[in-house]
Amino acid sequence: MRADARENRARVLVVARELFAERGLEVPMAAIARRAGVGVATLYRRFPTKETLVMEAFAEQFAVCQGVMDDALKDPDPWRGLRTVIEKVCLLQACDRGFTAAFMASFPDLHSEARDRTWLGFVALVQRAKDSGHLRADFSPHDLTLVLVANGGLSSLPAEVAVASSRRLVAYLLESFRTGTDVLPPPVPLSLDLVLG
Amino acid sequence: MRADARENRARVLVVARELFAERGLEVPMAAIARRAGVGVATLYRRFPTKETLVMEAFAEQFAVCQGVMDDALKDPDPWRGLRTVIEKVCLLQACDRGFTAAFMASFPDLHSEARDRTWLGFVALVQRAKDSGHLRADFSPHDLTLVLVANGGLSSLPAEVAVASSRRLVAYLLESFRTGTDVLPPPVPLSLDLVLG
DNA sequence: CCTCAAGCGGACGGGGGTCTCCACTTAGCA
DNA sequence: TGCTAAGTGGAGACCCCCGTCCGCTTGAGG
């Protein structure tokens, strides 16, 4: 690949990340091209479809996500691990308007084996947190999805407000997860696949 | 107005409510017209813009909303009033995919005097609930908006799942509102106007 | 039954989105 | 420096949306 082409490709990715974070995935390809100082054709030569660009742009954050989960699984204090997963992923969602949408969209594509492994890990983490006595007994692993979808709703807010709101929402929820004593409505087997209809 | 015209108008409204509830406001006008068995022109003659149709279709639910708030303000038990407001409005949101969007969109248009009066009433309700000892002291009236926006995120789910999820989310949150003892991140002055940018 | 205004629906204009085609430019090597 | 393949950008094909125009249809009063 020629040097100028490589440079253009990199600039497109940077700009795409910026715009997706600011305005969400519905930002037009033409806007990305313009801000990157290239033509649309250049953009489409490097990324055959918009979806390709989105996935490439968010690959890094998906990896961060995976890392957060892995760290949590290794944490000797399962409650702290659980708390941290929720806090960090929700913060990612709140900071980046496109992240939630990209995450949902990519979900069916993610290699299902890795997905299942992560999920089973999380289920185990939940069980350990319950055994440790810090997590309410009627917490369901599906509540993670519930939190993610609800927190995703905040991404329609302006960035700073979204972050502050998310922090407060998560704090409320974690407190409920920890100290719960009342009877809750039953958990919902809430897979992210459902979001797509 | 001729009899057939009146009938068509009514059928359009019914169909519009159905489709908005199922698929959200982004359902095309042509789809509504088709399902109502009329042409687009007919639809536009009765409702000059899509926004008009949306407002007309949701007018009833807005009235319900206002009624819920009024009832809550009259409830002698302020904590029950507060709980009920949150539960009922969140249920409305979860049942109807278009409701949240219509509510947000209509917000700037609603006669601001009525809006402010309702808001001040809610602030008073919050204070009374705190005084009664059932609501945590650091609850902010802005947290109502936080709950609405977060719960609105669930409307991307299929209807039945959304309702069950919303119920559980609200239960978690209400429990936190009631029994709170920990220090929360500061409340965010979160007006619905912010959603629009 | 006849009339005609009210009502109707499909074709169309305008705008904005994704993605393609093609004539021109330029990096990089001999 | 000259050649060439890789790279480029803008015009435009195609699609979907909102909203309008206009010739045809029909309800309902005399």
mmCIF file of C-alpha atoms in Angstrom, chain B:
data_model
loop_
_atom_site.group_PDB
_atom_site.id
_atom_site.type_symbol
_atom_site.label_atom_id
_atom_site.label_comp_id
_atom_site.label_asym_id
_atom_site.label_seq_id
_atom_site.Cartn_x
_atom_site.Cartn_y
_atom_site.Cartn_z
ATOM 1 C CA MET B 1 -66.953 16.930 6.595
ATOM 2 C CA ARG B 2 -68.327 14.072 4.575
ATOM 3 C CA ALA B 3 -69.101 10.779 6.279
ATOM 4 C CA ASP B 4 -66.537 8.704 4.361
ATOM 5 C CA ALA B 5 -63.883 11.312 5.038
ATOM 6 C CA ARG B 6 -64.571 11.260 8.754
ATOM 7 C CA GLU B 7 -64.347 7.494 8.743
ATOM 8 C CA ASN B 8 -61.056 7.533 6.861
ATOM 9 C CA ARG B 9 -59.614 10.060 9.263
ATOM 10 C CA ALA B 10 -60.521 7.898 12.226
ATOM 11 C CA ARG B 11 -59.050 4.795 10.615
ATOM 12 C CA VAL B 12 -55.822 6.633 9.870
ATOM 13 C CA LEU B 13 -55.496 7.643 13.509
ATOM 14 C CA VAL B 14 -56.061 4.091 14.717
ATOM 15 C CA VAL B 15 -53.528 2.687 12.276
ATOM 16 C CA ALA B 16 -51.010 5.414 13.075
ATOM 17 C CA ARG B 17 -51.240 4.640 16.795
ATOM 18 C CA GLU B 18 -50.697 0.951 16.075
ATOM 19 C CA LEU B 19 -47.714 1.444 13.832
ATOM 20 C CA PHE B 20 -46.084 4.111 15.984
ATOM 21 C CA ALA B 21 -46.427 1.802 18.967
ATOM 22 C CA GLU B 22 -44.976 -1.173 17.090
ATOM 23 C CA ARG B 23 -42.223 0.409 15.088
ATOM 24 C CA GLY B 24 -41.645 3.897 16.450
ATOM 25 C CA LEU B 25 -42.061 7.266 14.791
ATOM 26 C CA GLU B 26 -39.773 6.443 11.879
ATOM 27 C CA VAL B 27 -42.520 4.442 10.219
ATOM 28 C CA PRO B 28 -43.131 6.083 6.794
ATOM 29 C CA MET B 29 -46.315 8.001 6.090
ATOM 30 C CA ALA B 30 -46.868 5.792 3.048
ATOM 31 C CA ALA B 31 -46.972 2.705 5.273
ATOM 32 C CA ILE B 32 -49.645 4.261 7.454
ATOM 33 C CA ALA B 33 -51.647 5.257 4.387
ATOM 34 C CA ARG B 34 -51.365 1.799 2.864
ATOM 35 C CA ARG B 35 -52.416 -0.011 6.031
ATOM 36 C CA ALA B 36 -55.311 2.407 6.472
ATOM 37 C CA GLY B 37 -56.406 1.707 2.907
ATOM 38 C CA VAL B 38 -56.097 5.310 1.732
ATOM 39 C CA GLY B 39 -53.709 7.261 -0.460
ATOM 40 C CA VAL B 40 -50.966 9.480 0.898
ATOM 41 C CA ALA B 41 -52.811 12.571 -0.259
ATOM 42 C CA THR B 42 -55.790 11.759 1.921
ATOM 43 C CA LEU B 43 -53.514 11.407 4.876
ATOM 44 C CA TYR B 44 -51.833 14.734 4.207
ATOM 45 C CA ARG B 45 -55.141 16.507 3.682
ATOM 46 C CA ARG B 46 -56.213 15.636 7.231
ATOM 47 C CA PHE B 47 -52.790 16.033 8.826
ATOM 48 C CA PRO B 48 -50.699 18.694 7.058
ATOM 49 C CA THR B 49 -47.402 17.295 8.360
ATOM 50 C CA LYS B 50 -46.212 14.094 9.944
ATOM 51 C CA GLU B 51 -45.680 15.974 13.176
ATOM 52 C CA THR B 52 -49.363 16.913 13.230
ATOM 53 C CA LEU B 53 -50.326 13.277 12.886
ATOM 54 C CA VAL B 54 -47.931 12.238 15.622
ATOM 55 C CA MET B 55 -49.243 14.846 18.029
ATOM 56 C CA GLU B 56 -52.846 13.984 17.282
ATOM 57 C CA ALA B 57 -52.138 10.267 17.656
ATOM 58 C CA PHE B 58 -50.484 10.708 21.039
ATOM 59 C CA ALA B 59 -52.724 13.440 22.443
ATOM 60 C CA GLU B 60 -54.671 10.878 24.436
ATOM 61 C CA GLN B 61 -51.561 9.404 26.022
ATOM 62 C CA PHE B 62 -50.229 12.860 26.881
ATOM 63 C CA ALA B 63 -53.501 13.510 28.680
ATOM 64 C CA VAL B 64 -53.121 10.225 30.550
ATOM 65 C CA CYS B 65 -49.637 11.304 31.501
ATOM 66 C CA GLN B 66 -50.840 14.617 32.836
ATOM 67 C CA GLY B 67 -53.596 12.808 34.732
ATOM 68 C CA VAL B 68 -51.105 10.440 36.319
ATOM 69 C CA MET B 69 -49.078 13.369 37.560
ATOM 70 C CA ASP B 70 -52.157 15.173 38.863
ATOM 71 C CA ASP B 71 -53.311 12.088 40.725
ATOM 72 C CA ALA B 72 -49.896 11.659 42.247
ATOM 73 C CA LEU B 73 -49.881 15.241 43.488
ATOM 74 C CA LYS B 74 -53.211 14.636 45.207
ATOM 75 C CA ASP B 75 -52.157 11.387 46.827
ATOM 76 C CA PRO B 76 -51.963 11.851 50.603
ATOM 77 C CA ASP B 77 -48.974 9.469 50.670
ATOM 78 C CA PRO B 78 -46.282 11.341 48.721
ATOM 79 C CA TRP B 79 -43.989 8.331 48.425
ATOM 80 C CA ARG B 80 -46.769 6.246 46.893
ATOM 81 C CA GLY B 81 -47.556 9.153 44.575
ATOM 82 C CA LEU B 82 -43.969 9.379 43.426
ATOM 83 C CA ARG B 83 -43.695 5.636 42.974
ATOM 84 C CA THR B 84 -46.876 5.564 40.953
ATOM 85 C CA VAL B 85 -45.822 8.382 38.635
ATOM 86 C CA ILE B 86 -42.597 6.617 37.810
ATOM 87 C CA GLU B 87 -44.204 3.225 37.389
ATOM 88 C CA LYS B 88 -47.056 4.390 35.194
ATOM 89 C CA VAL B 89 -45.094 6.648 32.903
ATOM 90 C CA CYS B 90 -42.370 4.054 32.468
ATOM 91 C CA LEU B 91 -45.004 1.469 31.620
ATOM 92 C CA LEU B 92 -46.439 3.800 28.975
ATOM 93 C CA GLN B 93 -42.959 4.214 27.532
ATOM 94 C CA ALA B 94 -42.325 0.482 27.459
ATOM 95 C CA CYS B 95 -45.645 -0.357 25.835
ATOM 96 C CA ASP B 96 -45.411 2.173 23.067
ATOM 97 C CA ARG B 97 -42.279 2.480 21.035
ATOM 98 C CA GLY B 98 -43.245 5.884 19.659
ATOM 99 C CA PHE B 99 -44.385 7.414 22.933
ATOM 100 C CA THR B 100 -40.983 8.417 24.211
ATOM 101 C CA ALA B 101 -39.969 10.055 20.957
ATOM 102 C CA ALA B 102 -43.303 11.844 20.657
ATOM 103 C CA PHE B 103 -43.044 12.996 24.253
ATOM 104 C CA MET B 104 -39.556 14.376 23.722
ATOM 105 C CA ALA B 105 -40.490 16.016 20.444
ATOM 106 C CA SER B 106 -43.576 17.630 21.885
ATOM 107 C CA PHE B 107 -41.797 18.906 24.936
ATOM 108 C CA PRO B 108 -40.714 22.286 23.570
ATOM 109 C CA ASP B 109 -44.196 22.824 22.154
ATOM 110 C CA LEU B 110 -46.201 22.039 25.254
ATOM 111 C CA HIS B 111 -47.501 25.247 26.696
ATOM 112 C CA SER B 112 -44.584 26.123 28.917
ATOM 113 C CA GLU B 113 -46.815 27.454 31.669
ATOM 114 C CA ALA B 114 -48.507 24.063 32.101
ATOM 115 C CA ARG B 115 -45.141 22.381 31.868
ATOM 116 C CA ASP B 116 -43.617 24.548 34.558
ATOM 117 C CA ARG B 117 -46.620 24.132 36.814
ATOM 118 C CA THR B 118 -46.394 20.359 36.532
ATOM 119 C CA TRP B 119 -42.690 20.437 37.179
ATOM 120 C CA LEU B 120 -43.058 22.628 40.260
ATOM 121 C CA GLY B 121 -45.746 20.282 41.497
ATOM 122 C CA PHE B 122 -43.379 17.368 41.080
ATOM 123 C CA VAL B 123 -40.607 19.182 42.919
ATOM 124 C CA ALA B 124 -43.014 19.759 45.795
ATOM 125 C CA LEU B 125 -44.013 16.093 45.724
ATOM 126 C CA VAL B 126 -40.383 15.081 45.981
ATOM 127 C CA GLN B 127 -39.921 17.347 48.974
ATOM 128 C CA ARG B 128 -42.970 15.918 50.707
ATOM 129 C CA ALA B 129 -41.772 12.388 50.020
ATOM 130 C CA LYS B 130 -38.437 13.234 51.607
ATOM 131 C CA ASP B 131 -40.154 14.790 54.599
ATOM 132 C CA SER B 132 -42.222 11.639 55.013
ATOM 133 C CA GLY B 133 -38.989 9.736 55.424
ATOM 134 C CA HIS B 134 -39.576 7.310 52.570
ATOM 135 C CA LEU B 135 -37.465 8.987 49.901
ATOM 136 C CA ARG B 136 -33.718 9.296 50.242
ATOM 137 C CA ALA B 137 -32.566 12.831 50.969
ATOM 138 C CA ASP B 138 -30.208 13.131 48.026
ATOM 139 C CA PHE B 139 -32.868 12.261 45.443
ATOM 140 C CA SER B 140 -33.162 15.069 42.917
ATOM 141 C CA PRO B 141 -36.268 15.903 40.898
ATOM 142 C CA HIS B 142 -33.994 15.721 37.872
ATOM 143 C CA ASP B 143 -33.703 12.022 38.590
ATOM 144 C CA LEU B 144 -37.209 11.677 37.141
ATOM 145 C CA THR B 145 -35.826 12.719 33.790
ATOM 146 C CA LEU B 146 -32.913 10.377 34.279
ATOM 147 C CA VAL B 147 -35.297 7.484 34.814
ATOM 148 C CA LEU B 148 -37.402 8.445 31.805
ATOM 149 C CA VAL B 149 -34.446 8.673 29.461
ATOM 150 C CA ALA B 150 -32.924 5.424 30.694
ATOM 151 C CA ASN B 151 -36.236 3.619 30.548
ATOM 152 C CA GLY B 152 -36.735 5.060 27.068
ATOM 153 C CA GLY B 153 -33.687 3.106 26.006
ATOM 154 C CA LEU B 154 -35.665 -0.093 26.537
ATOM 155 C CA SER B 155 -38.117 0.796 23.782
ATOM 156 C CA SER B 156 -35.692 -0.660 21.250
ATOM 157 C CA LEU B 157 -36.675 -4.078 22.601
ATOM 158 C CA PRO B 158 -39.667 -6.101 21.372
ATOM 159 C CA ALA B 159 -42.839 -5.053 23.150
ATOM 160 C CA GLU B 160 -43.331 -7.811 25.721
ATOM 161 C CA VAL B 161 -39.661 -7.932 26.620
ATOM 162 C CA ALA B 162 -39.635 -4.153 26.955
ATOM 163 C CA VAL B 163 -42.514 -4.207 29.423
ATOM 164 C CA ALA B 164 -40.990 -6.915 31.601
ATOM 165 C CA SER B 165 -37.576 -5.265 31.474
ATOM 166 C CA SER B 166 -38.985 -1.875 32.318
ATOM 167 C CA ARG B 167 -40.815 -3.294 35.304
ATOM 168 C CA ARG B 168 -37.633 -4.809 36.639
ATOM 169 C CA LEU B 169 -35.531 -1.722 35.964
ATOM 170 C CA VAL B 170 -38.057 0.500 37.705
ATOM 171 C CA ALA B 171 -38.230 -1.873 40.652
ATOM 172 C CA TYR B 172 -34.455 -1.761 41.048
ATOM 173 C CA LEU B 173 -34.439 2.018 40.852
ATOM 174 C CA LEU B 174 -37.348 2.560 43.220
ATOM 175 C CA GLU B 175 -35.696 0.338 45.753
ATOM 176 C CA SER B 176 -32.611 2.468 45.495
ATOM 177 C CA PHE B 177 -34.627 5.655 45.802
ATOM 178 C CA ARG B 178 -36.301 4.381 48.916
ATOM 179 C CA THR B 179 -33.563 2.762 50.883
ATOM 180 C CA GLY B 180 -30.587 4.824 49.795
ATOM 181 C CA THR B 181 -27.859 5.225 52.352
ATOM 182 C CA ASP B 182 -24.702 5.590 50.290
ATOM 183 C CA VAL B 183 -23.356 8.741 48.749
ATOM 184 C CA LEU B 184 -24.341 9.149 45.105
ATOM 185 C CA PRO B 185 -22.644 11.116 42.367
ATOM 186 C CA PRO B 186 -24.231 14.568 42.234
ATOM 187 C CA PRO B 187 -27.589 14.938 40.495
ATOM 188 C CA VAL B 188 -27.556 16.250 36.947
ATOM 189 C CA PRO B 189 -29.819 19.185 36.064
ATOM 190 C CA LEU B 190 -31.254 17.112 33.304
ATOM 191 C CA SER B 191 -33.919 18.843 31.269
ATOM 192 C CA LEU B 192 -35.564 16.989 28.432
ATOM 193 C CA ASP B 193 -34.604 19.875 26.159
ATOM 194 C CA LEU B 194 -31.072 18.547 26.263
ATOM 195 C CA VAL B 195 -32.084 15.470 24.362
ATOM 196 C CA LEU B 196 -32.626 17.551 21.259
ATOM 197 C CA GLY B 197 -29.165 19.122 21.347
#
